[in-house]
XYZ file of C-alpha atoms in Angstrom:
301
model
C 0.000 -0.079 -0.015
C 2.812 2.478 0.753
C 4.685 1.601 -2.595
C 1.268 2.341 -4.382
C 0.942 5.561 -2.598
C 4.681 6.591 -3.839
C 3.884 5.792 -7.320
C 0.725 7.549 -7.251
C 2.422 10.756 -5.862
C 5.189 10.569 -8.501
C 2.391 10.297 -11.200
C 0.616 13.248 -9.783
C 3.877 15.269 -10.103
C 5.158 13.931 -13.307
C 2.133 13.999 -15.517
C 1.196 17.577 -15.107
C 5.121 18.582 -15.655
C 4.813 16.544 -18.985
C 1.857 18.345 -20.195
C 3.451 21.602 -19.135
C 6.590 20.798 -21.214
C 4.521 19.695 -24.168
C 2.200 22.824 -23.930
C 5.266 25.364 -23.699
C 7.628 23.441 -25.863
C 10.484 25.154 -24.136
C 12.993 23.879 -21.606
C 15.176 26.057 -19.394
C 18.085 24.869 -17.338
C 18.910 27.681 -14.962
C 16.630 29.934 -16.902
C 13.304 30.983 -15.583
C 11.608 32.065 -18.682
C 13.279 30.639 -21.746
C 12.306 32.213 -25.189
C 13.841 29.353 -27.124
C 12.928 25.593 -27.166
C 16.038 24.970 -25.051
C 17.952 27.164 -23.100
C 20.997 26.224 -20.765
C 22.416 28.772 -18.526
C 26.301 28.417 -17.909
C 28.817 30.691 -16.024
C 29.881 32.033 -19.384
C 26.478 32.667 -20.845
C 23.734 30.623 -22.550
C 23.662 27.751 -24.942
C 20.329 27.735 -26.818
C 18.580 25.808 -29.521
C 16.199 28.134 -31.450
C 13.053 27.170 -33.118
C 14.751 26.239 -36.443
C 17.114 23.888 -34.751
C 20.201 25.979 -34.748
C 22.516 25.803 -31.736
C 24.226 28.915 -30.400
C 27.061 28.651 -28.054
C 26.864 31.953 -26.243
C 25.216 33.354 -29.406
C 21.742 34.710 -29.043
C 20.931 34.495 -32.709
C 22.714 31.616 -34.372
C 22.993 31.866 -38.272
C 24.083 28.433 -39.059
C 23.612 24.944 -37.574
C 26.217 25.345 -34.827
C 27.223 28.820 -34.156
C 30.159 29.393 -31.993
C 30.871 33.095 -32.938
C 30.618 34.662 -29.485
C 33.696 36.974 -29.707
C 35.315 35.252 -26.790
C 35.942 31.602 -27.026
C 34.437 30.410 -30.402
C 36.765 27.690 -30.954
C 36.076 23.903 -31.785
C 38.173 21.064 -31.257
C 38.088 17.848 -33.145
C 40.376 14.641 -33.005
C 41.662 11.839 -35.309
C 39.648 8.760 -36.395
C 40.869 5.512 -37.719
C 37.890 5.538 -40.110
C 38.493 5.784 -43.882
C 37.141 8.774 -45.957
C 34.364 6.491 -47.252
C 33.210 5.457 -43.745
C 33.417 8.948 -42.439
C 31.324 10.360 -45.412
C 31.905 13.505 -47.421
C 32.388 16.661 -45.078
C 33.688 14.864 -42.234
C 36.938 16.532 -40.582
C 39.831 15.165 -38.769
C 42.943 16.392 -36.953
C 46.267 14.522 -37.915
C 49.271 15.142 -35.466
C 52.050 14.452 -37.846
C 54.691 17.115 -37.648
C 56.747 18.144 -40.579
C 58.855 21.408 -41.065
C 57.581 22.735 -37.786
C 54.116 21.990 -38.277
C 52.710 20.223 -35.365
C 49.630 18.731 -37.028
C 47.054 19.515 -39.742
C 43.527 19.097 -40.640
C 41.948 16.786 -43.245
C 38.370 16.592 -44.670
C 36.655 13.684 -46.405
C 35.330 14.117 -50.063
C 33.568 10.764 -49.832
C 36.497 8.849 -51.247
C 39.802 10.303 -49.839
C 41.191 12.312 -46.966
C 42.124 15.586 -48.234
C 44.722 17.867 -46.322
C 44.223 21.583 -45.583
C 47.627 23.038 -45.981
C 48.633 24.635 -42.566
C 51.161 27.160 -44.138
C 48.530 28.758 -46.400
C 49.529 28.556 -49.954
C 50.448 24.916 -51.172
C 54.239 24.644 -51.617
C 56.354 21.715 -52.436
C 59.765 21.489 -50.647
C 62.171 18.646 -51.386
C 65.699 18.367 -49.872
C 68.324 15.612 -50.094
C 72.015 14.878 -50.164
C 74.126 12.195 -51.598
C 76.623 9.999 -49.566
C 76.856 7.172 -52.163
C 78.924 6.767 -55.283
C 75.963 5.481 -57.291
C 75.110 6.851 -60.847
C 73.431 5.553 -63.863
C 74.890 6.086 -67.335
C 71.996 6.432 -69.668
C 73.630 8.207 -72.926
C 76.682 6.664 -74.360
C 78.086 5.795 -77.764
C 78.631 2.293 -76.344
C 75.435 0.487 -75.749
C 77.159 -1.985 -73.209
C 78.029 1.101 -71.010
C 74.281 1.919 -70.037
C 73.553 0.913 -66.590
C 74.447 1.547 -62.909
C 78.020 2.623 -61.991
C 80.067 3.551 -58.931
C 81.297 7.246 -59.625
C 81.102 9.402 -62.563
C 82.242 7.793 -65.901
C 84.304 10.419 -68.053
C 82.261 11.579 -70.976
C 79.155 10.035 -70.248
C 75.761 11.572 -69.360
C 74.968 10.072 -65.912
C 72.079 10.578 -63.502
C 72.938 11.063 -59.768
C 71.154 8.172 -58.004
C 70.440 7.003 -54.458
C 70.025 10.180 -52.707
C 69.448 10.386 -48.831
C 66.056 12.262 -48.640
C 65.794 14.670 -45.848
C 62.448 16.283 -46.753
C 59.596 15.786 -49.167
C 56.665 17.630 -48.188
C 53.734 19.722 -49.419
C 53.264 22.676 -46.967
C 54.130 20.597 -44.038
C 52.322 17.455 -45.240
C 54.675 14.527 -46.097
C 54.358 13.340 -49.775
C 56.379 11.216 -52.183
C 56.938 13.506 -55.136
C 60.621 12.856 -55.036
C 62.161 9.434 -55.461
C 65.432 9.247 -53.787
C 66.522 6.170 -55.430
C 66.354 7.477 -58.995
C 66.700 11.327 -58.045
C 63.554 11.958 -60.044
C 61.005 14.619 -58.915
C 57.305 14.397 -60.542
C 55.508 17.775 -60.206
C 52.262 17.094 -58.553
C 50.802 20.330 -60.061
C 51.600 22.917 -62.829
C 53.778 25.871 -61.646
C 57.251 27.306 -61.412
C 59.744 25.518 -59.331
C 63.148 26.674 -58.068
C 65.648 23.810 -58.034
C 69.252 23.679 -57.297
C 71.975 20.789 -56.898
C 75.674 20.666 -56.383
C 78.087 17.870 -56.410
C 81.893 17.556 -55.588
C 84.467 14.952 -56.488
C 87.385 13.892 -54.552
C 90.481 15.922 -55.264
C 92.630 14.457 -57.972
C 95.298 15.571 -60.539
C 93.994 17.236 -63.384
C 96.106 16.200 -66.438
C 96.959 18.355 -69.636
C 94.020 18.911 -71.606
C 92.208 21.412 -73.797
C 88.579 20.977 -72.499
C 88.590 20.348 -68.790
C 85.105 20.902 -67.627
C 82.175 19.580 -65.383
C 78.515 20.187 -66.371
C 75.699 20.111 -63.687
C 72.444 19.542 -65.820
C 68.723 19.563 -64.798
C 66.573 17.727 -67.302
C 62.957 17.959 -67.790
C 60.832 15.134 -69.256
C 57.019 15.237 -69.972
C 55.151 12.223 -68.683
C 55.408 10.432 -71.887
C 59.373 10.570 -71.322
C 60.142 13.151 -74.130
C 62.873 15.428 -73.183
C 61.433 19.155 -73.068
C 64.349 21.070 -71.395
C 67.998 20.898 -70.471
C 69.688 23.505 -68.475
C 73.218 23.236 -67.351
C 76.042 25.051 -65.670
C 79.681 24.357 -67.173
C 82.562 24.922 -64.991
C 85.943 25.103 -66.681
C 89.352 24.271 -64.828
C 92.836 24.765 -65.693
C 94.312 22.254 -68.125
C 97.011 21.127 -65.792
C 97.404 21.034 -62.135
C 100.911 20.374 -62.295
C 102.977 17.304 -61.415
C 101.694 14.976 -58.567
C 100.912 15.232 -55.733
C 99.143 18.375 -56.858
C 95.354 17.784 -56.924
C 92.113 19.972 -56.766
C 88.810 19.292 -55.820
C 86.396 19.606 -58.929
C 82.503 20.005 -58.986
C 79.718 22.092 -60.250
C 76.228 23.161 -59.323
C 73.018 24.220 -61.374
C 70.306 26.341 -60.147
C 67.173 27.120 -62.132
C 63.675 28.502 -61.944
C 61.872 26.000 -64.460
C 57.943 25.763 -65.367
C 56.754 22.245 -65.056
C 53.423 20.742 -66.034
C 51.713 18.419 -63.806
C 53.365 15.258 -64.190
C 56.597 16.493 -65.646
C 59.795 14.832 -64.254
C 62.631 16.730 -63.056
C 65.935 15.005 -62.393
C 69.740 16.022 -62.139
C 72.506 14.643 -64.157
C 76.172 15.306 -64.949
C 78.749 15.081 -67.777
C 82.345 15.637 -67.050
C 85.734 15.720 -69.011
C 88.405 16.735 -66.618
C 91.178 14.131 -67.711
C 91.546 12.912 -64.167
C 93.928 10.115 -63.741
C 91.686 7.249 -64.564
C 88.256 7.214 -66.396
C 86.004 7.209 -63.330
C 85.725 9.999 -60.637
C 84.552 9.353 -57.163
C 82.213 11.770 -55.238
C 83.539 13.571 -52.241
C 81.263 12.298 -49.429
C 82.942 13.748 -46.483
C 80.989 15.300 -43.808
C 77.913 13.345 -44.585
C 77.658 14.489 -48.319
C 77.360 18.125 -47.477
C 78.939 18.962 -51.069
C 76.241 16.725 -52.822
C 72.989 18.280 -52.039
C 69.575 18.969 -53.822
C 66.682 21.300 -53.099
C 63.420 21.734 -54.912
C 60.995 24.584 -53.834
C 57.694 25.497 -55.469
C 57.624 29.192 -56.146
């Protein structure tokens, strides 16, 4: 009997309250006379849901689905997710805590198929940096077909790609990318634009013998996606014809710096051609100091 009376008392209180909420269609928490369907009082101000379903956080008249523009602490925080872009759906956001060139993290949105990065540094910008501590090259032009292939050092009077670089950075405005292939030394432009590119190389000191055409050439080559050469830009460094009798020796090298226009998919790659009449027919790179004399940098303008 006592239990029955308790239930009857609760019903007497709850049922009228339910009818009052339905009649007024307004809920106030800490608010005596709410003017919106839902109003919640906080120490900082009110959180409301208006008649159109918009949420205002310390905003009296929200203009969008969720309006945080209170002028004080109108920020929003999101975290990462292990969902694919398809699972998350188009329009979803996530935060990726993956630092690169000083960036602590970046935002991505789902386009329904892929996660697409927002660029934390504003304008998208490619940056590639690498140096070379190996002797690896690849002879790709020679009058003797059997010479085509991988080599150790630079073969005299042969066009040789500089291969097997040590990649230091390959990023697009802080987001890590794979536009540069350190094994081949080839960079593929992800979008059309102007790129600033420079590379240097140095050879181990040696005696330059008498000869009338001692020179080193550092060359940037551009090929289109079909592999056709569209540009070659080179720097030619000449040297004295004779360093004198042994043990006289000189360090020999070159560098090439260009601003080059690339279409999306174009391939940019450094190579060299030398004829310095060193003792022997193959010249070795100076890889001292962790390859500081053999470096490569590509920056989108």
